[in-house]
Tab-separated table of C-alpha atoms in Angstrom:
chain	number	residue	atom	x	y	z
A	1	MET	CA	50.176	125.018	110.782
A	2	ARG	CA	51.885	127.323	108.119
A	3	THR	CA	54.434	128.348	110.646
A	4	ALA	CA	54.989	124.748	111.162
A	5	GLY	CA	55.572	123.725	107.495
A	6	GLY	CA	52.223	121.966	107.489
A	7	TRP	CA	52.593	118.206	107.687
A	8	ASP	CA	54.267	115.243	106.165
A	9	ALA	CA	51.994	114.120	103.478
A	10	TYR	CA	53.991	110.821	103.327
A	11	ASN	CA	53.400	110.051	106.948
A	12	VAL	CA	50.706	107.600	107.874
A	13	THR	CA	49.835	109.144	111.159
A	14	GLU	CA	49.824	112.847	110.138
A	15	ASP	CA	48.507	113.795	113.578
A	16	ALA	CA	51.623	112.623	115.393
A	17	ASP	CA	54.050	114.431	112.774
A	18	LEU	CA	51.895	117.611	112.785
A	19	GLY	CA	52.044	117.545	116.762
A	20	LEU	CA	55.744	117.333	116.913
A	21	ARG	CA	55.936	120.139	114.234
A	22	LEU	CA	53.981	122.336	116.373
A	23	ALA	CA	55.930	121.546	119.313
A	24	ARG	CA	59.198	122.434	117.715
A	25	CYS	CA	57.606	125.959	116.935
A	26	GLY	CA	56.949	126.280	120.735
A	27	TYR	CA	53.272	125.315	120.738
A	28	ARG	CA	52.011	123.019	123.555
A	29	CYS	CA	49.122	120.453	123.594
A	30	ARG	CA	46.348	120.187	126.175
A	31	THR	CA	43.642	117.559	126.901
A	32	LEU	CA	39.977	118.616	126.546
A	33	ALA	CA	37.661	117.179	129.095
A	34	ALA	CA	35.068	115.885	126.648
A	35	THR	CA	33.565	112.556	125.403
A	36	THR	CA	34.827	111.421	122.073
A	37	TRP	CA	32.297	109.629	119.804
A	38	GLU	CA	35.020	108.100	117.393
A	39	GLU	CA	34.125	104.478	116.705
A	40	ALA	CA	37.114	102.056	117.726
A	41	PRO	CA	37.342	98.803	115.404
A	42	VAL	CA	35.085	95.995	116.638
A	43	THR	CA	36.877	93.111	114.913
A	44	PHE	CA	40.485	92.071	115.051
A	45	GLY	CA	41.342	92.502	111.372
A	46	PRO	CA	40.496	96.352	111.085
A	47	TRP	CA	42.013	96.801	114.707
A	48	LEU	CA	45.461	95.148	113.591
A	49	ARG	CA	45.607	97.229	110.430
A	50	GLN	CA	44.818	100.408	112.229
A	51	ARG	CA	47.443	99.684	114.916
A	52	THR	CA	49.900	98.717	112.352
A	53	ARG	CA	49.468	102.000	110.605
A	54	TRP	CA	49.779	103.842	113.841
A	55	MET	CA	53.062	102.185	114.676
A	56	LYS	CA	54.393	102.617	111.317
A	57	GLY	CA	53.524	106.309	111.516
A	58	TRP	CA	55.249	106.723	114.882
A	59	MET	CA	58.453	104.954	113.314
A	60	GLN	CA	58.269	107.392	110.543
A	61	THR	CA	57.704	110.428	112.771
A	62	TRP	CA	60.643	109.415	114.949
A	63	LEU	CA	63.053	108.729	112.042
A	64	VAL	CA	62.107	112.204	110.329
A	65	HIS	CA	62.423	114.283	113.375
A	66	MET	CA	65.476	112.585	114.697
A	67	ARG	CA	67.429	113.108	111.583
A	68	ALA	CA	68.820	116.329	113.265
A	69	PRO	CA	68.598	115.379	117.100
A	70	ARG	CA	70.571	118.465	118.048
A	71	ASP	CA	68.078	120.703	116.397
A	72	LEU	CA	65.241	118.914	117.878
A	73	LEU	CA	66.857	119.232	121.430
A	74	ARG	CA	67.189	122.888	121.057
A	75	ARG	CA	63.841	123.571	119.939
A	76	VAL	CA	61.872	121.401	122.337
A	77	GLY	CA	64.027	121.352	125.380
A	78	VAL	CA	65.764	118.588	127.247
A	79	LEU	CA	62.501	117.386	128.999
A	80	HIS	CA	60.564	117.049	125.924
A	81	PHE	CA	63.447	115.704	123.937
A	82	PHE	CA	63.418	112.544	126.053
A	83	SER	CA	59.534	112.640	126.117
A	84	VAL	CA	59.847	112.132	122.362
A	85	GLN	CA	62.310	109.173	122.803
A	86	ALA	CA	60.002	107.545	125.552
A	87	ILE	CA	56.560	107.896	123.547
A	88	PHE	CA	57.823	107.462	119.883
A	89	GLY	CA	60.625	105.045	120.691
A	90	GLY	CA	59.747	103.490	123.831
A	91	VAL	CA	56.637	102.342	122.856
A	92	VAL	CA	57.789	100.711	119.637
A	93	VAL	CA	60.772	98.950	121.456
A	94	SER	CA	58.660	97.699	124.213
A	95	ALA	CA	56.153	96.119	121.829
A	96	VAL	CA	59.193	94.536	119.937
A	97	VAL	CA	60.996	93.005	123.073
A	98	HIS	CA	57.721	92.077	125.050
A	99	PRO	CA	57.293	88.730	123.139
A	100	VAL	CA	60.844	87.976	123.655
A	101	PHE	CA	60.821	88.749	127.416
A	102	LEU	CA	57.779	86.592	127.712
A	103	ALA	CA	59.524	83.785	126.051
A	104	VAL	CA	62.267	84.120	128.544
A	105	LEU	CA	59.812	84.300	131.351
A	106	VAL	CA	58.115	81.210	130.272
A	107	ARG	CA	61.388	79.260	130.036
A	108	GLN	CA	62.352	80.231	133.562
A	109	VAL	CA	59.087	79.322	134.943
A	110	ALA	CA	59.340	75.977	133.133
A	111	GLN	CA	62.930	75.389	134.710
A	112	GLY	CA	61.706	76.412	138.042
A	113	ASP	CA	64.333	79.215	138.520
A	114	ILE	CA	62.336	82.302	137.704
A	115	PHE	CA	64.518	85.283	138.996
A	116	LEU	CA	66.353	82.948	141.624
A	117	LYS	CA	69.351	81.779	139.971
A	118	SER	CA	71.767	84.815	139.502
A	119	PRO	CA	75.277	84.017	138.417
A	120	GLY	CA	76.444	87.451	139.623
A	121	ALA	CA	75.593	90.856	140.943
A	122	VAL	CA	74.690	92.481	137.550
A	123	ALA	CA	72.464	89.481	136.590
A	124	ALA	CA	70.757	89.803	139.999
A	125	ALA	CA	70.251	93.485	139.566
A	126	ILE	CA	68.853	92.914	136.022
A	127	ASN	CA	66.377	89.995	137.251
A	128	THR	CA	65.342	92.374	140.090
A	129	ILE	CA	64.499	95.318	137.542
A	130	GLY	CA	62.970	92.981	135.283
A	131	ALA	CA	60.590	91.420	137.962
A	132	THR	CA	59.794	94.884	139.273
A	133	ASN	CA	59.165	96.388	135.809
A	134	LEU	CA	56.837	93.274	134.960
A	135	ALA	CA	54.957	93.803	138.147
A	136	ALA	CA	54.616	97.350	137.971
A	137	GLY	CA	53.757	97.461	134.222
A	138	TYR	CA	50.875	95.017	134.646
A	139	LEU	CA	49.580	96.575	137.604
A	140	ALA	CA	49.606	100.116	135.951
A	141	GLY	CA	47.980	98.627	133.022
A	142	PHE	CA	45.036	97.079	134.952
A	143	ALA	CA	44.727	100.095	137.220
A	144	ILE	CA	44.391	102.682	134.297
A	145	GLY	CA	41.712	100.314	132.735
A	146	LEU	CA	39.912	99.954	135.865
A	147	ALA	CA	39.760	103.580	136.753
A	148	GLY	CA	38.514	104.567	133.216
A	149	LEU	CA	35.581	101.856	133.347
A	150	ILE	CA	34.771	103.040	137.019
A	151	ARG	CA	34.682	106.670	135.798
A	152	ARG	CA	32.479	106.065	132.870
A	153	PRO	CA	30.697	103.799	134.379
A	154	MET	CA	31.147	100.566	132.484
A	155	TRP	CA	31.179	97.872	135.230
A	156	TRP	CA	30.347	95.011	132.760
A	157	LEU	CA	33.625	95.314	130.915
A	158	ILE	CA	35.749	94.859	133.983
A	159	PRO	CA	36.167	91.073	133.440
A	160	GLU	CA	37.735	91.854	130.208
A	161	LEU	CA	40.700	93.525	131.743
A	162	ALA	CA	41.904	89.878	132.264
A	163	LEU	CA	42.790	89.882	128.350
A	164	LEU	CA	45.085	92.962	128.418
A	165	PRO	CA	48.234	90.399	128.559
A	166	LEU	CA	46.700	89.070	125.144
A	167	TYR	CA	45.994	92.429	123.881
A	168	TRP	CA	49.654	93.629	124.472
A	169	LEU	CA	50.824	90.704	122.524
A	170	THR	CA	48.982	91.640	119.635
A	171	MET	CA	50.227	95.005	119.920
A	172	SER	CA	53.638	93.379	119.280
A	173	LEU	CA	52.123	91.799	116.220
A	174	ALA	CA	51.179	95.086	114.853
A	175	VAL	CA	54.550	96.595	115.528
A	176	TYR	CA	56.148	93.662	113.543
A	177	ARG	CA	53.513	94.138	110.593
A	178	ALA	CA	54.400	97.885	110.895
A	179	LEU	CA	58.317	97.149	110.868
A	180	TRP	CA	57.739	94.991	107.603
A	181	GLN	CA	55.552	97.571	105.998
A	182	LEU	CA	58.241	100.253	106.788
A	183	ALA	CA	60.851	98.257	104.698
A	184	ARG	CA	58.445	97.220	101.921
A	185	ASP	CA	55.574	99.689	101.731
A	186	PRO	CA	56.227	102.686	104.111
A	187	HIS	CA	53.606	104.996	102.642
A	188	GLY	CA	50.869	102.433	102.262
A	189	TRP	CA	47.791	103.530	104.041
A	190	GLU	CA	45.501	100.851	105.434
A	191	LYS	CA	42.435	102.703	106.053
A	192	THR	CA	40.045	102.346	108.982
A	193	GLU	CA	36.300	102.011	108.123
A	194	HIS	CA	34.075	103.870	110.603
A	195	GLY	CA	30.255	104.059	111.038
A	196	VAL	CA	29.789	100.016	110.932
A	197	THR	CA	28.236	99.444	114.198
A	198	ARG	CA	24.644	99.976	115.501
A	199	PHE	CA	26.087	102.457	118.137
A	200	ALA	CA	27.547	104.506	115.444
A	201	ALA	CA	24.351	104.386	113.344
A	202	ALA	CA	22.500	105.617	116.485
A	203	GLY	CA	25.082	107.992	117.685
A	204	PRO	CA	25.622	111.784	117.523
A	205	LEU	CA	25.216	111.984	113.823
A	206	ARG	CA	21.740	110.997	113.655
A	207	ASP	CA	20.552	111.954	117.273
A	208	GLY	CA	23.021	114.454	118.453
A	209	PRO	CA	22.363	118.276	118.676
A	210	HIS	CA	24.521	119.012	116.032
A	211	ARG	CA	23.599	116.324	113.525
A	212	SER	CA	23.525	116.759	109.775
A	213	ARG	CA	20.001	116.544	108.554
A	214	GLY	CA	19.504	114.159	105.584
A	215	ARG	CA	22.957	112.459	106.016
A	216	SER	CA	22.379	108.818	104.689
A	217	GLU	CA	23.933	105.699	106.098
A	218	LYS	CA	26.337	105.622	102.965
A	219	HIS	CA	27.681	108.966	103.978
A	220	ARG	CA	28.227	107.928	107.456
A	221	ARG	CA	30.353	105.039	106.554
A	222	THR	CA	33.702	106.851	106.160
A	223	ALA	CA	37.400	105.740	106.245
A	224	PHE	CA	40.159	107.492	107.700
């Protein structure tokens, strides 16, 4: 971490910034095959504030590290450079344009000419790419969610996959909030409170093999 220069204390997603700093120093990330007991927000308000902070931090990370794109390219290589654009930039841009794309789609459906009327070869190609991307994106999202629920297994949550399109729209709302905050309050940190569900109260902190003896409920309710 000292070699990487620490992390940006003004970035509201310091893990994203630190990960990219470490990558610039030649380090690589790997995945641990382990279960995380971190508690996700269970109501919409905290969820929206958390996703807003994440998206704002990703924007900050991209803007900071792209101040010298040639240096970033030299340090991480071509493949990882474009991965940065896809992950940090692509996720944000796709969430921004998603509602616009859906609005155009609804208009075409209402007019009865969805992907059918193409005034030229270019428009036909764009429509074909759009239709393919739409189908592949939705199918991939459902497939990943289904695979995760089957492996856990958590069969009772499978019907909730039908809410994924609504979930993606709320992600767009979080990105719009993040853009507003980036302009008005770039370093404001909307903290996420954890330890507020019955599952958290009965989780590893109390019953796990590495529990902290004598830790009260007040101390388990932490915000990050």
